[in-house]
Amino acid sequence: QELVTCRDALRAEERRVSREILGERTQVFLCTVASTSRLLILWQDLFGDERPLEMHTVVVDECGCTTESSVALLLRLKPTNLILVGDHKQLPPSTFVPPYELHGTGHARSLLERCALVSGINHLLREQYRMHSAICAVVGTRFYQGKLQTPTDVARQRETECGVPLCWVPVRGEESH
């Protein structure tokens, strides 16, 4: 009986602290799009209908890799601002459903891609710092009309560190199962 009383007291204290931290002290929530549903469930459990969860600003990083339907979950946070960050010309949205099954359903693209296509408004960061400059030249020409550049000091560093940008290595052997 004593253990049950202690357990119940601990749960009550955990709930009180969670309500205080989430409801009064927290100004910034960091989570993945996928974990937003858990946040909504936790909030509902702690506050019920007495206080809806409303976010002033929601930032979705790498939004080009996030399916349009996944981002819709974030609208339950009732944001005043929804900021989509990413590049719809890079990796396609990640999903557990094979891409060929999504073809023609409207679920094979990201919300970022839809917004870029419909509005025509997007901002291109013209300098990149990750790729070797030779790879950047190919990507920049193919996808960004030659507007993507590598700063000179970064290009020099990549060439010193990496040497050649891409190297094919012949592998002899057979695949085993």
PDB file of C-alpha atoms in Angstrom:
ATOM      1  CA  GLN A   1       0.000   0.000   0.000  1.00  0.00           C
ATOM      2  CA  GLU A   2       2.882   2.328   0.856  1.00  0.00           C
ATOM      3  CA  LEU A   3       4.474   1.711  -2.569  1.00  0.00           C
ATOM      4  CA  VAL A   4       1.227   2.544  -4.321  1.00  0.00           C
ATOM      5  CA  THR A   5       0.937   5.766  -2.309  1.00  0.00           C
ATOM      6  CA  CYS A   6       4.549   6.715  -3.183  1.00  0.00           C
ATOM      7  CA  ARG A   7       3.998   5.884  -6.853  1.00  0.00           C
ATOM      8  CA  ASP A   8       0.848   7.997  -6.974  1.00  0.00           C
ATOM      9  CA  ALA A   9       2.612  10.885  -5.224  1.00  0.00           C
ATOM     10  CA  LEU A  10       5.490  10.698  -7.710  1.00  0.00           C
ATOM     11  CA  ARG A  11       3.119  10.676 -10.676  1.00  0.00           C
ATOM     12  CA  ALA A  12       1.233  13.668  -9.282  1.00  0.00           C
ATOM     13  CA  GLU A  13       4.504  15.560  -8.769  1.00  0.00           C
ATOM     14  CA  GLU A  14       5.706  14.633 -12.263  1.00  0.00           C
ATOM     15  CA  ARG A  15       2.428  15.936 -13.699  1.00  0.00           C
ATOM     16  CA  ARG A  16       2.685  19.178 -11.702  1.00  0.00           C
ATOM     17  CA  VAL A  17       6.276  19.761 -12.813  1.00  0.00           C
ATOM     18  CA  SER A  18       5.454  18.899 -16.435  1.00  0.00           C
ATOM     19  CA  ARG A  19       2.551  21.358 -16.421  1.00  0.00           C
ATOM     20  CA  GLU A  20       4.768  24.050 -14.931  1.00  0.00           C
ATOM     21  CA  ILE A  21       7.667  23.485 -17.320  1.00  0.00           C
ATOM     22  CA  LEU A  22       5.629  23.023 -20.498  1.00  0.00           C
ATOM     23  CA  GLY A  23       2.880  25.470 -19.713  1.00  0.00           C
ATOM     24  CA  GLU A  24       4.701  28.336 -18.054  1.00  0.00           C
ATOM     25  CA  ARG A  25       8.462  28.230 -18.535  1.00  0.00           C
ATOM     26  CA  THR A  26       9.021  26.815 -22.011  1.00  0.00           C
ATOM     27  CA  GLN A  27       9.367  29.339 -24.803  1.00  0.00           C
ATOM     28  CA  VAL A  28      10.972  27.091 -27.413  1.00  0.00           C
ATOM     29  CA  PHE A  29      10.066  23.508 -28.282  1.00  0.00           C
ATOM     30  CA  LEU A  30      12.446  21.476 -30.436  1.00  0.00           C
ATOM     31  CA  CYS A  31      11.118  18.299 -31.935  1.00  0.00           C
ATOM     32  CA  THR A  32      10.914  16.368 -35.151  1.00  0.00           C
ATOM     33  CA  VAL A  33       7.814  16.503 -37.304  1.00  0.00           C
ATOM     34  CA  ALA A  34       7.229  12.841 -36.413  1.00  0.00           C
ATOM     35  CA  SER A  35       7.346  13.510 -32.655  1.00  0.00           C
ATOM     36  CA  THR A  36       4.853  16.385 -32.866  1.00  0.00           C
ATOM     37  CA  SER A  37       1.991  13.940 -32.374  1.00  0.00           C
ATOM     38  CA  ARG A  38       3.530  12.829 -29.048  1.00  0.00           C
ATOM     39  CA  LEU A  39       3.821  16.476 -27.981  1.00  0.00           C
ATOM     40  CA  LEU A  40       0.159  17.052 -28.833  1.00  0.00           C
ATOM     41  CA  ILE A  41      -0.898  13.943 -26.879  1.00  0.00           C
ATOM     42  CA  LEU A  42       1.203  14.955 -23.864  1.00  0.00           C
ATOM     43  CA  TRP A  43      -0.208  18.485 -23.933  1.00  0.00           C
ATOM     44  CA  GLN A  44      -3.772  17.169 -24.155  1.00  0.00           C
ATOM     45  CA  ASP A  45      -3.083  14.824 -21.245  1.00  0.00           C
ATOM     46  CA  LEU A  46      -1.668  17.636 -19.104  1.00  0.00           C
ATOM     47  CA  PHE A  47      -4.006  20.479 -19.993  1.00  0.00           C
ATOM     48  CA  GLY A  48      -7.083  18.941 -21.621  1.00  0.00           C
ATOM     49  CA  ASP A  49      -9.318  21.587 -23.149  1.00  0.00           C
ATOM     50  CA  GLU A  50      -8.420  24.250 -20.574  1.00  0.00           C
ATOM     51  CA  ARG A  51      -5.450  25.448 -22.592  1.00  0.00           C
ATOM     52  CA  PRO A  52      -4.912  24.628 -26.272  1.00  0.00           C
ATOM     53  CA  LEU A  53      -1.356  24.246 -27.514  1.00  0.00           C
ATOM     54  CA  GLU A  54      -0.622  27.180 -29.804  1.00  0.00           C
ATOM     55  CA  MET A  55       2.803  28.023 -31.168  1.00  0.00           C
ATOM     56  CA  HIS A  56       3.673  31.476 -32.409  1.00  0.00           C
ATOM     57  CA  THR A  57       6.301  30.247 -34.872  1.00  0.00           C
ATOM     58  CA  VAL A  58       7.050  26.790 -36.211  1.00  0.00           C
ATOM     59  CA  VAL A  59      10.276  26.265 -38.177  1.00  0.00           C
ATOM     60  CA  VAL A  60      10.539  23.144 -40.327  1.00  0.00           C
ATOM     61  CA  ASP A  61      14.181  22.461 -41.225  1.00  0.00           C
ATOM     62  CA  GLU A  62      14.979  20.244 -44.215  1.00  0.00           C
ATOM     63  CA  CYS A  63      11.380  20.720 -45.299  1.00  0.00           C
ATOM     64  CA  GLY A  64      12.215  19.613 -48.833  1.00  0.00           C
ATOM     65  CA  CYS A  65      12.666  16.091 -47.430  1.00  0.00           C
ATOM     66  CA  THR A  66       9.389  16.139 -45.514  1.00  0.00           C
ATOM     67  CA  THR A  67       6.167  14.974 -47.144  1.00  0.00           C
ATOM     68  CA  GLU A  68       3.418  17.508 -47.555  1.00  0.00           C
ATOM     69  CA  SER A  69       1.013  15.396 -45.508  1.00  0.00           C
ATOM     70  CA  SER A  70       3.523  15.208 -42.614  1.00  0.00           C
ATOM     71  CA  VAL A  71       3.794  18.974 -42.383  1.00  0.00           C
ATOM     72  CA  ALA A  72      -0.005  19.181 -42.124  1.00  0.00           C
ATOM     73  CA  LEU A  73       0.276  17.770 -38.585  1.00  0.00           C
ATOM     74  CA  LEU A  74       2.106  20.960 -37.577  1.00  0.00           C
ATOM     75  CA  LEU A  75      -0.988  23.001 -38.383  1.00  0.00           C
ATOM     76  CA  ARG A  76      -2.554  21.500 -35.260  1.00  0.00           C
ATOM     77  CA  LEU A  77      -0.109  23.737 -33.356  1.00  0.00           C
ATOM     78  CA  LYS A  78      -2.001  26.737 -34.805  1.00  0.00           C
ATOM     79  CA  PRO A  79       1.153  28.674 -35.689  1.00  0.00           C
ATOM     80  CA  THR A  80       1.022  32.350 -36.569  1.00  0.00           C
ATOM     81  CA  ASN A  81       4.161  31.742 -38.663  1.00  0.00           C
ATOM     82  CA  LEU A  82       5.165  28.566 -40.463  1.00  0.00           C
ATOM     83  CA  ILE A  83       8.715  28.843 -41.784  1.00  0.00           C
ATOM     84  CA  LEU A  84       9.834  26.222 -44.294  1.00  0.00           C
ATOM     85  CA  VAL A  85      13.607  25.853 -44.646  1.00  0.00           C
ATOM     86  CA  GLY A  86      15.266  23.571 -47.144  1.00  0.00           C
ATOM     87  CA  ASP A  87      15.705  22.919 -50.819  1.00  0.00           C
ATOM     88  CA  HIS A  88      12.975  21.258 -52.822  1.00  0.00           C
ATOM     89  CA  LYS A  89      15.522  20.442 -55.550  1.00  0.00           C
ATOM     90  CA  GLN A  90      17.628  18.210 -53.312  1.00  0.00           C
ATOM     91  CA  LEU A  91      16.438  14.964 -51.754  1.00  0.00           C
ATOM     92  CA  PRO A  92      12.803  13.978 -52.277  1.00  0.00           C
ATOM     93  CA  PRO A  93      10.469  13.591 -49.300  1.00  0.00           C
ATOM     94  CA  SER A  94      11.236  10.588 -47.118  1.00  0.00           C
ATOM     95  CA  THR A  95       8.454   8.095 -46.630  1.00  0.00           C
ATOM     96  CA  PHE A  96       7.996   4.444 -45.771  1.00  0.00           C
ATOM     97  CA  VAL A  97       5.783   4.033 -48.826  1.00  0.00           C
ATOM     98  CA  PRO A  98       7.676   3.122 -52.025  1.00  0.00           C
ATOM     99  CA  PRO A  99       7.855   6.178 -54.353  1.00  0.00           C
ATOM    100  CA  TYR A 100       6.195   4.336 -57.277  1.00  0.00           C
ATOM    101  CA  GLU A 101       3.090   3.798 -55.100  1.00  0.00           C
ATOM    102  CA  LEU A 102       2.895   7.543 -54.399  1.00  0.00           C
ATOM    103  CA  HIS A 103       3.072   8.571 -58.040  1.00  0.00           C
ATOM    104  CA  GLY A 104      -0.043  10.508 -58.976  1.00  0.00           C
ATOM    105  CA  THR A 105      -1.378  10.694 -55.392  1.00  0.00           C
ATOM    106  CA  GLY A 106      -0.031  14.156 -54.547  1.00  0.00           C
ATOM    107  CA  HIS A 107       1.964  12.696 -51.644  1.00  0.00           C
ATOM    108  CA  ALA A 108       5.269  12.406 -53.475  1.00  0.00           C
ATOM    109  CA  ARG A 109       6.176  16.050 -53.007  1.00  0.00           C
ATOM    110  CA  SER A 110       6.955  18.291 -50.090  1.00  0.00           C
ATOM    111  CA  LEU A 111       4.988  21.308 -48.942  1.00  0.00           C
ATOM    112  CA  LEU A 112       8.103  23.338 -49.703  1.00  0.00           C
ATOM    113  CA  GLU A 113       7.992  22.179 -53.321  1.00  0.00           C
ATOM    114  CA  ARG A 114       4.290  23.042 -53.602  1.00  0.00           C
ATOM    115  CA  CYS A 115       4.868  26.517 -52.150  1.00  0.00           C
ATOM    116  CA  ALA A 116       7.863  27.160 -54.421  1.00  0.00           C
ATOM    117  CA  LEU A 117       5.969  26.039 -57.514  1.00  0.00           C
ATOM    118  CA  VAL A 118       2.719  27.851 -56.746  1.00  0.00           C
ATOM    119  CA  SER A 119       4.101  31.124 -55.394  1.00  0.00           C
ATOM    120  CA  GLY A 120       7.234  31.385 -57.475  1.00  0.00           C
ATOM    121  CA  ILE A 121       8.781  32.996 -54.397  1.00  0.00           C
ATOM    122  CA  ASN A 122      11.893  31.431 -52.948  1.00  0.00           C
ATOM    123  CA  HIS A 123      15.316  32.571 -51.890  1.00  0.00           C
ATOM    124  CA  LEU A 124      18.438  30.890 -53.205  1.00  0.00           C
ATOM    125  CA  LEU A 125      21.514  30.824 -51.031  1.00  0.00           C
ATOM    126  CA  ARG A 126      24.171  31.294 -53.689  1.00  0.00           C
ATOM    127  CA  GLU A 127      27.178  30.072 -51.686  1.00  0.00           C
ATOM    128  CA  GLN A 128      27.680  26.505 -50.538  1.00  0.00           C
ATOM    129  CA  TYR A 129      30.312  25.193 -48.144  1.00  0.00           C
ATOM    130  CA  ARG A 130      29.992  21.398 -48.221  1.00  0.00           C
ATOM    131  CA  MET A 131      30.747  20.069 -51.695  1.00  0.00           C
ATOM    132  CA  HIS A 132      33.964  20.010 -53.646  1.00  0.00           C
ATOM    133  CA  SER A 133      33.834  22.907 -56.136  1.00  0.00           C
ATOM    134  CA  ALA A 134      33.849  20.519 -59.136  1.00  0.00           C
ATOM    135  CA  ILE A 135      30.740  18.755 -57.816  1.00  0.00           C
ATOM    136  CA  CYS A 136      29.178  22.132 -57.042  1.00  0.00           C
ATOM    137  CA  ALA A 137      29.759  23.185 -60.654  1.00  0.00           C
ATOM    138  CA  VAL A 138      27.753  20.190 -61.922  1.00  0.00           C
ATOM    139  CA  VAL A 139      24.943  20.649 -59.378  1.00  0.00           C
ATOM    140  CA  GLY A 140      24.910  24.421 -59.861  1.00  0.00           C
ATOM    141  CA  THR A 141      24.633  24.089 -63.632  1.00  0.00           C
ATOM    142  CA  ARG A 142      22.049  21.278 -63.560  1.00  0.00           C
ATOM    143  CA  PHE A 143      19.679  22.664 -60.912  1.00  0.00           C
ATOM    144  CA  TYR A 144      20.489  26.321 -60.233  1.00  0.00           C
ATOM    145  CA  GLN A 145      21.279  27.891 -63.628  1.00  0.00           C
ATOM    146  CA  GLY A 146      24.945  28.318 -62.634  1.00  0.00           C
ATOM    147  CA  LYS A 147      24.079  30.525 -59.649  1.00  0.00           C
ATOM    148  CA  LEU A 148      25.465  28.190 -56.953  1.00  0.00           C
ATOM    149  CA  GLN A 149      29.095  28.925 -56.119  1.00  0.00           C
ATOM    150  CA  THR A 150      31.791  27.745 -53.726  1.00  0.00           C
ATOM    151  CA  PRO A 151      33.768  30.519 -51.993  1.00  0.00           C
ATOM    152  CA  THR A 152      37.427  30.517 -53.088  1.00  0.00           C
ATOM    153  CA  ASP A 153      38.845  29.721 -49.634  1.00  0.00           C
ATOM    154  CA  VAL A 154      36.444  26.782 -49.214  1.00  0.00           C
ATOM    155  CA  ALA A 155      37.253  25.481 -52.699  1.00  0.00           C
ATOM    156  CA  ARG A 156      40.970  25.596 -51.911  1.00  0.00           C
ATOM    157  CA  GLN A 157      40.417  23.774 -48.613  1.00  0.00           C
ATOM    158  CA  ARG A 158      38.293  21.037 -50.241  1.00  0.00           C
ATOM    159  CA  GLU A 159      40.869  20.524 -52.984  1.00  0.00           C
ATOM    160  CA  THR A 160      43.662  20.256 -50.393  1.00  0.00           C
ATOM    161  CA  GLU A 161      41.696  17.822 -48.177  1.00  0.00           C
ATOM    162  CA  CYS A 162      40.069  15.705 -50.859  1.00  0.00           C
ATOM    163  CA  GLY A 163      42.166  15.978 -53.984  1.00  0.00           C
ATOM    164  CA  VAL A 164      39.878  14.698 -56.699  1.00  0.00           C
ATOM    165  CA  PRO A 165      36.163  15.357 -56.200  1.00  0.00           C
ATOM    166  CA  LEU A 166      34.969  11.891 -57.158  1.00  0.00           C
ATOM    167  CA  CYS A 167      36.801   8.691 -57.741  1.00  0.00           C
ATOM    168  CA  TRP A 168      35.491   5.410 -59.170  1.00  0.00           C
ATOM    169  CA  VAL A 169      37.080   2.377 -57.598  1.00  0.00           C
ATOM    170  CA  PRO A 170      36.806  -0.917 -59.478  1.00  0.00           C
ATOM    171  CA  VAL A 171      35.741  -3.753 -57.218  1.00  0.00           C
ATOM    172  CA  ARG A 172      36.248  -7.312 -58.342  1.00  0.00           C
ATOM    173  CA  GLY A 173      34.294 -10.104 -56.849  1.00  0.00           C
ATOM    174  CA  GLU A 174      30.856 -11.555 -56.612  1.00  0.00           C
ATOM    175  CA  GLU A 175      27.896 -10.579 -54.542  1.00  0.00           C
ATOM    176  CA  SER A 176      27.082 -13.084 -51.842  1.00  0.00           C
ATOM    177  CA  HIS A 177      23.752 -13.644 -50.183  1.00  0.00           C
TER     178      HIS A 177
END
